[in-house]
Short mmCIF file of C-alpha atoms in Angstrom, two decimals:
data_model
loop_
_atom_site.label_atom_id
_atom_site.label_comp_id
_atom_site.label_asym_id
_atom_site.label_seq_id
_atom_site.Cartn_x
_atom_site.Cartn_y
_atom_site.Cartn_z
CA GLN A 128 9.63 -1.57 -21.20
CA PHE A 129 10.16 -1.71 -17.60
CA LEU A 130 5.69 -1.87 -16.81
CA ILE A 131 6.08 -5.64 -18.76
CA GLY A 132 4.12 -8.03 -16.38
CA ALA A 133 3.22 -5.20 -13.85
CA THR A 134 -0.30 -4.10 -12.88
CA THR A 135 -2.19 -2.26 -10.64
CA ASP A 136 -4.48 -3.08 -7.70
CA ILE A 137 -6.29 -1.27 -4.95
CA PHE A 138 -5.39 -1.97 -1.62
CA SER A 139 -7.95 -0.88 1.46
CA VAL A 140 -6.67 -0.48 4.96
CA SER A 141 -8.79 -1.80 7.49
CA GLU A 142 -9.14 -0.62 11.14
CA ASP A 143 -7.39 -3.70 12.25
CA SER A 144 -4.66 -3.60 10.08
CA PRO A 145 -1.38 -3.33 11.48
CA LEU A 146 -0.41 -0.59 9.01
CA VAL A 147 -2.57 2.01 10.65
CA GLY A 148 -0.86 4.64 11.72
CA GLN A 149 2.60 4.12 10.21
CA SER A 150 4.05 6.23 7.23
CA LEU A 151 5.01 5.08 3.88
CA ARG A 152 8.31 5.73 5.19
CA GLU A 153 8.05 2.92 8.09
CA ILE A 154 5.87 0.52 5.81
CA ASP A 155 8.63 0.83 3.09
CA LEU A 156 6.35 -1.37 0.79
CA ARG A 157 8.53 -1.13 -2.23
CA GLU A 158 11.85 -2.45 -0.49
CA ARG A 159 9.59 -5.29 1.59
CA SER A 160 7.34 -6.14 -1.42
CA GLY A 161 8.30 -4.65 -4.50
CA VAL A 162 5.19 -2.46 -5.02
CA THR A 163 5.27 1.09 -6.04
CA VAL A 164 2.14 3.68 -4.11
CA ILE A 165 1.00 5.83 -7.34
CA ALA A 166 -1.78 7.07 -5.64
CA ALA A 167 -4.10 7.29 -2.27
CA VAL A 168 -7.73 8.18 -1.75
CA ARG A 169 -8.97 9.29 1.44
CA ASP A 170 -12.53 10.12 2.32
CA GLY A 171 -13.36 10.33 -1.44
CA LYS A 172 -10.22 12.69 -1.90
CA PRO A 173 -7.38 11.48 -4.53
CA PHE A 174 -3.51 11.94 -3.23
CA HIS A 175 -1.37 11.62 -6.49
CA ASN A 176 1.67 12.18 -5.20
CA VAL A 177 1.87 10.38 -2.01
CA GLY A 178 5.07 11.09 -0.15
CA PRO A 179 7.17 8.87 2.27
CA GLU A 180 5.55 11.34 5.33
CA PHE A 181 1.92 9.79 4.39
CA VAL A 182 0.36 8.34 7.58
CA LEU A 183 -2.09 5.52 6.68
CA GLN A 184 -5.20 6.03 8.68
CA ALA A 185 -8.23 3.13 8.54
CA GLY A 186 -10.35 3.50 5.23
CA ASP A 187 -7.39 4.94 3.12
CA ARG A 188 -7.25 3.14 -0.39
CA LEU A 189 -3.83 2.56 -1.85
CA VAL A 190 -3.15 2.35 -5.77
CA LEU A 191 -0.21 0.06 -5.99
CA LEU A 192 1.87 -0.57 -8.77
CA GLY A 193 3.86 -4.27 -9.12
CA ASP A 194 4.12 -7.51 -10.45
CA HIS A 195 1.74 -10.16 -9.22
CA LYS A 196 3.85 -11.45 -6.57
CA SER A 197 4.87 -8.32 -5.46
CA LEU A 198 1.04 -7.47 -4.94
CA ASP A 199 0.58 -10.77 -3.02
CA GLU A 200 3.56 -9.84 -0.64
CA ALA A 201 1.92 -6.29 -0.11
CA ALA A 202 -1.64 -7.85 0.44
CA GLN A 203 -0.09 -9.78 3.30
CA MET A 204 1.41 -6.82 4.94
CA PHE A 205 -2.22 -5.06 5.12
CA THR A 206 -4.10 -8.49 6.67
CA PRO A 207 -4.41 -8.18 10.30
CA ARG A 208 -2.17 -10.61 12.03
CA ARG A 209 -4.44 -13.36 13.89
CA GLY A 210 -3.94 -15.73 16.94
CA LEU A 211 -4.13 -18.81 17.00
#
């Protein structure tokens, strides 16, 4: 029942992402966007039980679970900030 309206998406951590070098605890994706990290892939190796101590590196791919609005909010967190 709780999965109704939920979907998964894969987000890549780019070199210029503001998330590089931060742990999942520091980023707090669930609180800030409503998504849940269900897996990660680093250098082709899957991690199915990523914990809060997992520190993001450029090139990491995260599998996120959430509704469309939550996934859109998470995507903003992965996007590098551009100066005007």
